[in-house]
mmCIF file of C-alpha atoms in Angstrom:
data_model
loop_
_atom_site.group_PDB
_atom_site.id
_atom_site.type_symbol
_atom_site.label_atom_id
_atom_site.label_comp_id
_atom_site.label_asym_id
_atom_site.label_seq_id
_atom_site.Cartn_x
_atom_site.Cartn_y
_atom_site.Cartn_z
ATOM 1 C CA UNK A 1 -4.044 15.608 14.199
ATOM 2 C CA UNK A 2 -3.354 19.040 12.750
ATOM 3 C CA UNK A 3 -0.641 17.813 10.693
ATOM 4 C CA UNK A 4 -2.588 15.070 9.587
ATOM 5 C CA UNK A 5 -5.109 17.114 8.263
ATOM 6 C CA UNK A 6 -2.828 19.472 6.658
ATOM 7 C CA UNK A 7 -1.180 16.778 4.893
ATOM 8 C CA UNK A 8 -4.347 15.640 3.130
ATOM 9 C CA UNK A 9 -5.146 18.869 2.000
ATOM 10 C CA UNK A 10 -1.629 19.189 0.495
ATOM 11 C CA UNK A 11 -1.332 15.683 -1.247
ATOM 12 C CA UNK A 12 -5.008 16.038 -2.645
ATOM 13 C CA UNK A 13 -4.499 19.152 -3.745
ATOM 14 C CA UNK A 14 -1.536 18.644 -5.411
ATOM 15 C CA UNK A 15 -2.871 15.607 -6.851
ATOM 16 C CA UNK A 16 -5.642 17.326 -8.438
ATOM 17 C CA UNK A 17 -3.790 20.234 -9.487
ATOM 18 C CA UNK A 18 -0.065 20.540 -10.669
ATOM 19 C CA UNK A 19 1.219 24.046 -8.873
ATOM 20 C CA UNK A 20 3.082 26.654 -10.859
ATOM 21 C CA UNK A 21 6.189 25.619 -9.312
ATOM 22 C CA UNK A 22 6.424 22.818 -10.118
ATOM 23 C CA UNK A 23 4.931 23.419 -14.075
ATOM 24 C CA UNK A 24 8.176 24.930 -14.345
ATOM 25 C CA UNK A 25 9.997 21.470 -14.134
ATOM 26 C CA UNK A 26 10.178 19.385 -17.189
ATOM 27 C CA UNK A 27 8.492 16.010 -16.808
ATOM 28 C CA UNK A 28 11.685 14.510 -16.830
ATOM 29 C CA UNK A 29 13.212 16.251 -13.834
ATOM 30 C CA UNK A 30 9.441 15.462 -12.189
ATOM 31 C CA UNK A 31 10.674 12.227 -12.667
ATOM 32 C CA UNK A 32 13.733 11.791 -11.205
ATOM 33 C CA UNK A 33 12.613 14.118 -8.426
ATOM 34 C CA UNK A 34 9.963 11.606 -7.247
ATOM 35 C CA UNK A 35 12.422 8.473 -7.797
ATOM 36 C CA UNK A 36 15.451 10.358 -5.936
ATOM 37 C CA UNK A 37 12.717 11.327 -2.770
ATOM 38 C CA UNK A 38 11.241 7.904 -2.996
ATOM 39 C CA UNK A 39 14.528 6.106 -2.775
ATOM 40 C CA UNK A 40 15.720 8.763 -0.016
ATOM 41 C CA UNK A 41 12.895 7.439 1.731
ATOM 42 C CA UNK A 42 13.475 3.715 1.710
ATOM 43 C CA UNK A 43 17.050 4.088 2.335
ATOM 44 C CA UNK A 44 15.528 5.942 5.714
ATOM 45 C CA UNK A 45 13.141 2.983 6.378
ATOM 46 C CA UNK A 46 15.899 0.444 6.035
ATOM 47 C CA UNK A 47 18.286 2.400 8.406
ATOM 48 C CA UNK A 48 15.313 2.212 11.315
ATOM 49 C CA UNK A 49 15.043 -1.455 10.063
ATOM 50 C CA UNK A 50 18.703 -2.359 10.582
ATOM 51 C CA UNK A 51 18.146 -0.553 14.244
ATOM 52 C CA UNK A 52 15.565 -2.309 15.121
ATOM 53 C CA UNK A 53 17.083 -5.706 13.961
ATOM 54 C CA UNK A 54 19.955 -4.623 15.512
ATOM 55 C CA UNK A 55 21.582 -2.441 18.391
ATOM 56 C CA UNK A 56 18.978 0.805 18.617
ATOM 57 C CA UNK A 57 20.254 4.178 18.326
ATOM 58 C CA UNK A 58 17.648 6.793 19.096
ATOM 59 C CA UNK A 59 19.173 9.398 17.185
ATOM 60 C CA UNK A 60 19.542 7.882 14.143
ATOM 61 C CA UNK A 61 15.819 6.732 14.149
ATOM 62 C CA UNK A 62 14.632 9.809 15.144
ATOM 63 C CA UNK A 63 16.645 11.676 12.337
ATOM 64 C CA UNK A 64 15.481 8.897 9.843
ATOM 65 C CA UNK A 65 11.533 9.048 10.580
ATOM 66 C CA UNK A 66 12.143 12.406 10.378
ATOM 67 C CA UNK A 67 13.778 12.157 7.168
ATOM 68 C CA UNK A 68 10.851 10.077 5.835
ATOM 69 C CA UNK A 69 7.765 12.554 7.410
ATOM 70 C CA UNK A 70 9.463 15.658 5.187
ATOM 71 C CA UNK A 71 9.340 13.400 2.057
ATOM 72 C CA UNK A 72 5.709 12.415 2.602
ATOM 73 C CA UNK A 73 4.318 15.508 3.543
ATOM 74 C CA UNK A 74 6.273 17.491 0.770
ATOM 75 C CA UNK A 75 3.637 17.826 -1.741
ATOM 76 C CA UNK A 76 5.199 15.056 -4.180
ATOM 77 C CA UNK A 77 1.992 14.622 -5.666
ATOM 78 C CA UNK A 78 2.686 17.725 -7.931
ATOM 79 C CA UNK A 79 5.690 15.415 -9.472
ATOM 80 C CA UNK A 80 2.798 13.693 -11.484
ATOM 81 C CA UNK A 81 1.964 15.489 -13.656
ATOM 82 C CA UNK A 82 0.616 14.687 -17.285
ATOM 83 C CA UNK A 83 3.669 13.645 -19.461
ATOM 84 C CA UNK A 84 5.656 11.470 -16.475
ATOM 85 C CA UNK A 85 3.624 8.591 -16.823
ATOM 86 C CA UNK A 86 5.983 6.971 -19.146
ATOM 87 C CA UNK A 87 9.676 7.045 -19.223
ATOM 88 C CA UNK A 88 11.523 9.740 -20.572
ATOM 89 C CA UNK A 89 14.981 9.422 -22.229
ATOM 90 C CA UNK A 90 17.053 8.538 -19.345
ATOM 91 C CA UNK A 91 14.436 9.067 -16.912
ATOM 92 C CA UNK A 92 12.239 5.226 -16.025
ATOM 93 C CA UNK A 93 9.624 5.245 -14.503
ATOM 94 C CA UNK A 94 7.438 2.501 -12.799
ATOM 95 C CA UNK A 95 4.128 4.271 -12.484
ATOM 96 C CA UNK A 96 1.360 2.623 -13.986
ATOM 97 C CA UNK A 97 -1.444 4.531 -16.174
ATOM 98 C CA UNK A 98 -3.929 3.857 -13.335
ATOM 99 C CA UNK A 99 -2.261 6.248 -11.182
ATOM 100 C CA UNK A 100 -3.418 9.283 -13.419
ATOM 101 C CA UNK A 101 -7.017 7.849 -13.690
ATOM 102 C CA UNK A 102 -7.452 7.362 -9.921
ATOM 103 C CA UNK A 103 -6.916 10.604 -8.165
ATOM 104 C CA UNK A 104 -8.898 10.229 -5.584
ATOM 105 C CA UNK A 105 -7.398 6.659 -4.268
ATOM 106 C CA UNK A 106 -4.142 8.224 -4.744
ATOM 107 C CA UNK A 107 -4.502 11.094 -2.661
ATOM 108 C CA UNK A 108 -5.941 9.098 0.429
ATOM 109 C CA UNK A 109 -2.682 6.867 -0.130
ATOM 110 C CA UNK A 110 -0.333 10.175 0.130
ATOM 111 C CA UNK A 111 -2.663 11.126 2.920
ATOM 112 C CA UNK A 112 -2.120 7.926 4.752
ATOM 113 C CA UNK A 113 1.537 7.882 3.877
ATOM 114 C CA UNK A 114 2.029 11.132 5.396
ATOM 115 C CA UNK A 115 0.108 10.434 8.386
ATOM 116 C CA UNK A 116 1.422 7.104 8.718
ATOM 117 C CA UNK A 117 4.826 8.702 8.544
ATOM 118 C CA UNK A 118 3.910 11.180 11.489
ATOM 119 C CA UNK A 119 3.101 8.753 13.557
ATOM 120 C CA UNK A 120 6.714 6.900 13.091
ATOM 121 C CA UNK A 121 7.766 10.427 14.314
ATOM 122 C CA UNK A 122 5.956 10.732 17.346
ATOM 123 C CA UNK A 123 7.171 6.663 17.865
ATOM 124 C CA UNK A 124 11.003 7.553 17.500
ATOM 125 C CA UNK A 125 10.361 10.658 19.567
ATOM 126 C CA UNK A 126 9.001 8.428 22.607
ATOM 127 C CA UNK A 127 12.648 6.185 22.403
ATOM 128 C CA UNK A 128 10.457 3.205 22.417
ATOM 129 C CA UNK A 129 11.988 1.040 20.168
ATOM 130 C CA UNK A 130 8.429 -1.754 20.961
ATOM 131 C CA UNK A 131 6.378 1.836 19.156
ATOM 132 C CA UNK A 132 8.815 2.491 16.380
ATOM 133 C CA UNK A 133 8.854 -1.107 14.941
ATOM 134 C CA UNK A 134 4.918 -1.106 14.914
ATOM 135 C CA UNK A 135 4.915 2.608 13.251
ATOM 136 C CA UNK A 136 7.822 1.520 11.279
ATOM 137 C CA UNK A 137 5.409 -1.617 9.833
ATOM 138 C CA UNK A 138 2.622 0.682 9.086
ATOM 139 C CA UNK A 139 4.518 3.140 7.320
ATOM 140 C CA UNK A 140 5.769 0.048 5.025
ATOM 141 C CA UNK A 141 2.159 -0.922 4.258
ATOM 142 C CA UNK A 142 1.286 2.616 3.110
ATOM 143 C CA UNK A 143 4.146 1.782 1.002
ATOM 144 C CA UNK A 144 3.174 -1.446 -0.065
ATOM 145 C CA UNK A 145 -0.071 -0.898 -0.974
ATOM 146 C CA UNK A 146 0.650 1.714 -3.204
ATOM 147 C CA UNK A 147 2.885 -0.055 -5.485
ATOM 148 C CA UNK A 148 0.698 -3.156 -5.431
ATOM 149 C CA UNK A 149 -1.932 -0.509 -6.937
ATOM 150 C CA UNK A 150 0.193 1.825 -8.836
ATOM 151 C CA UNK A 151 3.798 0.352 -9.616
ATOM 152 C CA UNK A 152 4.661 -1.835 -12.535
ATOM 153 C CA UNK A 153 6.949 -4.475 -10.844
#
């Protein structure tokens, strides 16, 4: 629960507020930072996917949930900043305008990704492949229901 709580705290704050550090990054680095961690996460979701479709391996399901909780609880909020709401150069993005208008929806989404994405933790920690696959599903919906809200398809 502490981790939980944390985690909103992090992703509303750094939806609200873009940190020094990352002022320092030009939009289009922001960019491809976000794209790069998002797509590091979905390759993570479909490797416990494939395992749970397939012949389980603990370890690599642990090490992938694992892989996905550091991405959501990173603070990528602070990769939105003013200026990355449109592509830049080489950079695309998919974001849509809403996104920047609705901070407070988007930071209970980050919250609920990241908690949603603790949970898949604790499930891959357990071994029980039954827990994962239901964690697994409700770390997808975070998912989904952000980009039905905030992703141009």
């Amino acid at each position: 629960m502490k981790t939980i709580t944390i985690a909103a705290i992090v992703g509303i704050a750094t939806l609200s507020l873009t940190s020094n550090a990352f002022a320092q990054v030009k939009p289009e680095d922001q960019i491809k930072f976000r794209r790069a961690a998002y797509g590091f996460s979905a390759w993570n979701m479909g490797k416990i996917k494939a395992n749970l479709e397939g012949t389980y391996n603990a370890e690599q399901v642990k090490a992938a949930a694992n892989a996905i909780a550091s991405v959501a609880n990173s603070g990528l909020g602070a990769l939105f900043s003013p200026g990355t709401e449109k592509s830049i150069g080489e950079q695309k993005t998919a974001v849509k305008p809403e996104l920047f208008q609705k901070t407070t929806e988007v930071a209970k989404r980050a919250s609920d990704f990241a908690a949603a994405s603790n949970e898949l933790v604790k499930a891959a920690d357990s071994g029980d492949a039954a827990a994962v696959k239901v964690a697994h599903g409700k770390v997808s919906a975070t998912c989904k229901a952000c980009h039905d809200d905030f992703k141009a398809h």
